[in-house]
Amino acid sequence: MKLAASILAADFTRLGEQIAACEAAGADWIHIDVMDGRFVPNITMGPLVVEAARRSTRLPLDVHLMIVEPEHYLADFAQAGADGLTVQVEACPNLHRTLQQIKELGKRAGIALNPATPAVAVGEVLDMADLLLPMTVNPGFGGQQFLPAVLHKVRQLSRWVAERQLSVDIEVDGGIEPETAPLTKAAGATVMVVGSGVFRTGLSIAESVARLRQSVADA
Ligand code: DX5
Ligand code: ZN
């Protein structure tokens, strides 16, 4: 399973250092949560921070857009150095076109689904996605509790991907810790996004990453 470290939980006074520590610890991707105070009740970061992260690491930048009308900002985030752009299906009335735009920018296209959104919402565009992200918390904040009810959707999406012989990552995001990560792997997840479980454990970043890896080693 790949590990994407979510910098939402990082110490922003030392962001570059913390990203470098994630890379040294063997994280696979850096996950960047963009929130606009409209799609979710919180405001976080924009292209400026993506651009700073780009200068701190060679790891792929996995940008999660929790914003309304993401189509207006895709080019800005691509320009800032994003490798993957994930939009929320609920924010995209013209999802097919939005995915086309991401592809035209040469980026990996991701679709996130809120806990209340059924898997069928992405059924018609599965073959256009590089990544599906069934959210395991309601988006907006780090440090929330994992919602086990989402596991069936992880299983359903990974079954569809296998049946159609697609090469699509299934990412989980929210409340991922050594206790919950193995459940998501068993359900078919291929990428875990981890914020608190990397940056706020009381352990070093390296120890936290190792503990997460260990937890899924034989799941
Ligand atoms: C939540 C964000 C997550 C968040 C996860 O809306 O999409 O990426 O950083 O944080 P943890 O791992 O603390 O639940
Ligand atoms: Zn996220």
Short mmCIF file of C-alpha atoms and ligand atoms in Angstrom, two decimals:
data_model
loop_
_atom_site.label_atom_id
_atom_site.label_comp_id
_atom_site.label_asym_id
_atom_site.label_seq_id
_atom_site.Cartn_x
_atom_site.Cartn_y
_atom_site.Cartn_z
CA MET A 1 0.00 0.00 0.00
CA LYS A 2 1.29 3.47 -0.83
CA LEU A 3 1.41 6.09 1.93
CA ALA A 4 0.50 9.72 1.23
CA ALA A 5 1.48 12.04 4.10
CA SER A 6 -1.15 14.78 4.58
CA ILE A 7 0.57 18.05 5.47
CA LEU A 8 -2.64 19.43 6.97
CA ALA A 9 -1.34 18.05 10.28
CA ALA A 10 2.25 19.30 9.79
CA ASP A 11 3.98 22.14 11.62
CA PHE A 12 3.73 24.95 9.07
CA THR A 13 6.61 26.88 10.62
CA ARG A 14 8.82 23.99 9.43
CA LEU A 15 6.91 22.74 6.42
CA GLY A 16 9.88 22.10 4.13
CA GLU A 17 11.72 20.22 6.87
CA GLN A 18 8.69 18.09 7.67
CA ILE A 19 8.09 17.21 4.02
CA ALA A 20 11.76 16.23 3.70
CA ALA A 21 11.37 14.04 6.79
CA CYS A 22 8.38 12.29 5.18
CA GLU A 23 10.43 11.62 2.06
CA ALA A 24 13.34 10.30 4.14
CA ALA A 25 10.92 8.09 6.08
CA GLY A 26 9.79 6.47 2.83
CA ALA A 27 6.42 8.14 2.28
CA ASP A 28 5.29 7.66 -1.35
CA TRP A 29 3.29 10.85 -1.93
CA ILE A 30 2.67 14.20 -0.25
CA HIS A 31 -1.07 14.92 0.12
CA ILE A 32 -2.19 18.55 0.10
CA ASP A 33 -5.70 19.46 1.30
CA VAL A 34 -7.16 22.54 -0.38
CA MET A 35 -10.30 23.87 1.35
CA ASP A 36 -12.29 26.95 0.42
CA GLY A 37 -14.72 27.55 3.28
CA ARG A 38 -17.58 26.83 0.91
CA PHE A 39 -17.48 23.18 -0.09
CA VAL A 40 -16.23 22.46 3.44
CA PRO A 41 -16.46 24.65 6.56
CA ASN A 42 -12.72 25.32 6.73
CA ILE A 43 -10.11 27.28 4.76
CA THR A 44 -6.61 25.92 4.32
CA MET A 45 -4.11 26.40 1.52
CA GLY A 46 -3.80 27.20 -2.17
CA PRO A 47 -1.34 27.03 -5.07
CA LEU A 48 1.26 29.02 -3.13
CA VAL A 49 1.73 26.17 -0.66
CA VAL A 50 1.73 23.58 -3.46
CA GLU A 51 4.50 25.54 -5.11
CA ALA A 52 6.50 25.65 -1.85
CA ALA A 53 5.98 21.91 -1.35
CA ARG A 54 7.15 21.34 -4.93
CA ARG A 55 10.48 22.93 -4.04
CA SER A 56 10.81 20.75 -0.89
CA THR A 57 10.54 17.26 -2.40
CA ARG A 58 10.70 15.10 -5.47
CA LEU A 59 7.75 12.99 -4.27
CA PRO A 60 4.51 13.24 -6.25
CA LEU A 61 2.14 15.91 -4.91
CA ASP A 62 -1.37 14.54 -4.45
CA VAL A 63 -3.65 17.59 -4.36
CA HIS A 64 -7.14 17.11 -2.90
CA LEU A 65 -9.48 19.92 -3.93
CA MET A 66 -12.32 20.34 -1.44
CA ILE A 67 -13.60 23.42 -3.23
CA VAL A 68 -16.58 24.48 -5.30
CA GLU A 69 -16.05 25.01 -9.04
CA PRO A 70 -12.63 23.31 -9.06
CA GLU A 71 -12.53 23.63 -12.87
CA HIS A 72 -11.50 27.28 -12.45
CA TYR A 73 -8.35 26.39 -10.49
CA LEU A 74 -7.02 23.20 -12.10
CA ALA A 75 -4.50 25.01 -14.28
CA ASP A 76 -3.19 27.04 -11.31
CA PHE A 77 -2.57 23.91 -9.26
CA ALA A 78 -1.01 22.10 -12.22
CA GLN A 79 1.25 25.09 -12.79
CA ALA A 80 2.20 25.11 -9.09
CA GLY A 81 3.51 21.55 -9.41
CA ALA A 82 0.66 19.17 -8.58
CA ASP A 83 1.05 15.63 -9.99
CA GLY A 84 -2.46 14.47 -9.17
CA LEU A 85 -5.62 16.56 -8.95
CA THR A 86 -8.57 15.08 -7.06
CA VAL A 87 -11.95 16.77 -7.27
CA GLN A 88 -15.02 16.05 -5.15
CA VAL A 89 -17.78 14.47 -7.23
CA GLU A 90 -20.36 16.54 -5.30
CA ALA A 91 -18.70 19.76 -6.53
CA CYS A 92 -18.69 18.75 -10.21
CA PRO A 93 -21.98 18.92 -12.13
CA ASN A 94 -19.93 18.36 -15.31
CA LEU A 95 -17.56 15.75 -13.94
CA HIS A 96 -16.79 14.20 -17.32
CA ARG A 97 -15.55 17.55 -18.63
CA THR A 98 -13.63 18.31 -15.44
CA LEU A 99 -11.79 14.97 -15.70
CA GLN A 100 -11.00 15.75 -19.35
CA GLN A 101 -9.52 19.08 -18.26
CA ILE A 102 -7.27 17.35 -15.71
CA LYS A 103 -6.11 14.90 -18.39
CA GLU A 104 -5.42 17.72 -20.82
CA LEU A 105 -3.17 19.27 -18.19
CA GLY A 106 -1.27 15.97 -18.15
CA LYS A 107 -2.11 15.22 -14.50
CA ARG A 108 -3.47 12.17 -12.72
CA ALA A 109 -7.22 12.55 -12.32
CA GLY A 110 -8.82 11.68 -8.99
CA ILE A 111 -12.45 11.64 -7.84
CA ALA A 112 -13.35 11.89 -4.16
CA LEU A 113 -16.69 10.77 -2.74
CA ASN A 114 -18.09 11.99 0.58
CA PRO A 115 -19.27 9.33 3.04
CA ALA A 116 -22.91 9.99 2.07
CA THR A 117 -22.24 9.73 -1.68
CA PRO A 118 -22.87 6.28 -3.21
CA ALA A 119 -20.32 4.54 -5.44
CA VAL A 120 -22.65 4.75 -8.46
CA ALA A 121 -21.98 8.50 -8.59
CA VAL A 122 -18.69 7.68 -10.38
CA GLY A 123 -19.80 4.52 -12.20
CA GLU A 124 -20.03 6.17 -15.63
CA VAL A 125 -16.56 7.72 -15.55
CA LEU A 126 -14.49 5.00 -13.89
CA ASP A 127 -12.33 4.53 -16.97
CA MET A 128 -11.37 8.22 -16.94
CA ALA A 129 -10.06 8.17 -13.38
CA ASP A 130 -6.57 7.35 -12.18
CA LEU A 131 -7.66 7.44 -8.55
CA LEU A 132 -10.88 7.05 -6.58
CA LEU A 133 -11.10 8.42 -3.06
CA PRO A 134 -13.96 7.21 -0.89
CA MET A 135 -13.57 9.63 2.05
CA THR A 136 -13.40 7.80 5.39
CA VAL A 137 -14.42 10.97 7.30
CA ASN A 138 -16.52 13.96 6.29
CA PRO A 139 -14.03 16.31 4.63
CA GLY A 140 -13.01 19.55 6.30
CA PHE A 141 -10.74 18.74 9.20
CA GLY A 142 -7.88 16.53 10.23
CA GLY A 143 -7.97 14.37 13.33
CA GLN A 144 -11.49 12.98 12.91
CA GLN A 145 -12.64 9.45 13.62
CA PHE A 146 -12.59 6.82 10.88
CA LEU A 147 -16.06 5.85 9.62
CA PRO A 148 -16.15 2.03 9.25
CA ALA A 149 -19.42 2.26 7.29
CA VAL A 150 -17.37 3.49 4.30
CA LEU A 151 -15.51 0.15 4.02
CA HIS A 152 -18.25 -1.42 1.94
CA LYS A 153 -17.84 1.38 -0.63
CA VAL A 154 -14.08 0.75 -0.71
CA ARG A 155 -14.85 -2.91 -1.45
CA GLN A 156 -17.43 -2.01 -4.08
CA LEU A 157 -15.16 0.42 -5.94
CA SER A 158 -12.20 -1.96 -5.86
CA ARG A 159 -14.42 -4.76 -7.17
CA TRP A 160 -15.58 -2.61 -10.10
CA VAL A 161 -12.00 -1.63 -10.90
CA ALA A 162 -10.94 -5.30 -10.91
CA GLU A 163 -13.98 -6.44 -12.94
CA ARG A 164 -13.31 -3.84 -15.62
CA GLN A 165 -9.58 -4.53 -15.51
CA LEU A 166 -8.75 -0.88 -14.92
CA SER A 167 -5.63 0.43 -13.34
CA VAL A 168 -7.08 2.84 -10.79
CA ASP A 169 -5.80 3.53 -7.29
CA ILE A 170 -8.30 3.34 -4.44
CA GLU A 171 -7.27 5.90 -1.84
CA VAL A 172 -8.64 6.27 1.68
CA ASP A 173 -8.43 9.52 3.62
CA GLY A 174 -9.44 10.38 7.18
CA GLY A 175 -8.81 8.69 10.50
CA ILE A 176 -6.19 6.33 9.08
CA GLU A 177 -4.05 4.86 11.88
CA PRO A 178 -2.38 1.51 12.54
CA GLU A 179 -5.76 0.24 13.84
CA THR A 180 -7.79 1.26 10.77
CA ALA A 181 -5.30 1.02 7.88
CA PRO A 182 -5.39 -2.82 7.73
CA LEU A 183 -9.20 -2.76 7.41
CA THR A 184 -8.93 -0.50 4.37
CA LYS A 185 -6.23 -2.65 2.79
CA ALA A 186 -8.36 -5.76 3.24
CA ALA A 187 -11.23 -3.89 1.54
CA GLY A 188 -9.04 -3.12 -1.48
CA ALA A 189 -7.50 0.30 -0.78
CA THR A 190 -4.12 0.87 -2.46
CA VAL A 191 -3.19 4.28 -1.03
CA MET A 192 -3.59 5.55 2.53
CA VAL A 193 -3.63 9.27 3.28
CA VAL A 194 -2.40 9.96 6.79
CA GLY A 195 -2.20 13.31 8.61
CA SER A 196 -2.41 12.97 12.39
CA GLY A 197 -1.00 9.44 12.19
CA VAL A 198 2.23 10.79 10.69
CA PHE A 199 2.68 14.22 12.29
CA ARG A 200 0.85 14.05 15.63
CA THR A 201 1.66 10.74 17.22
CA GLY A 202 4.26 11.89 19.73
CA LEU A 203 6.73 9.71 17.81
CA SER A 204 9.11 10.82 15.08
CA ILE A 205 7.82 10.97 11.51
CA ALA A 206 10.07 8.00 10.66
CA GLU A 207 8.69 5.93 13.54
CA SER A 208 5.11 6.85 12.68
CA VAL A 209 5.55 5.86 9.03
CA ALA A 210 7.22 2.59 10.03
CA ARG A 211 4.37 1.78 12.40
CA LEU A 212 1.79 2.35 9.65
CA ARG A 213 3.75 0.19 7.21
CA GLN A 214 4.00 -2.56 9.78
CA SER A 215 0.27 -2.43 10.45
CA VAL A 216 -0.57 -3.27 6.82
CA ALA A 217 2.33 -5.64 6.21
CA ASP A 218 0.24 -8.75 6.72
CA ALA A 219 -3.30 -7.40 6.29
C1 DX5 B 1 -9.80 15.79 5.60
C2 DX5 B 1 -8.61 15.73 4.70
C3 DX5 B 1 -7.57 14.75 5.11
C4 DX5 B 1 -6.94 14.99 6.45
C5 DX5 B 1 -6.78 13.66 7.12
O1 DX5 B 1 -10.79 16.57 5.02
O2 DX5 B 1 -9.00 15.40 3.37
O3 DX5 B 1 -6.57 14.60 4.11
O4 DX5 B 1 -5.67 15.61 6.39
O5 DX5 B 1 -6.32 13.86 8.40
P1 DX5 B 1 -6.21 12.70 9.47
O6 DX5 B 1 -5.25 11.69 8.96
O7 DX5 B 1 -5.69 13.45 10.67
O8 DX5 B 1 -7.58 12.14 9.69
ZN ZN B 2 -7.39 14.89 1.88
#
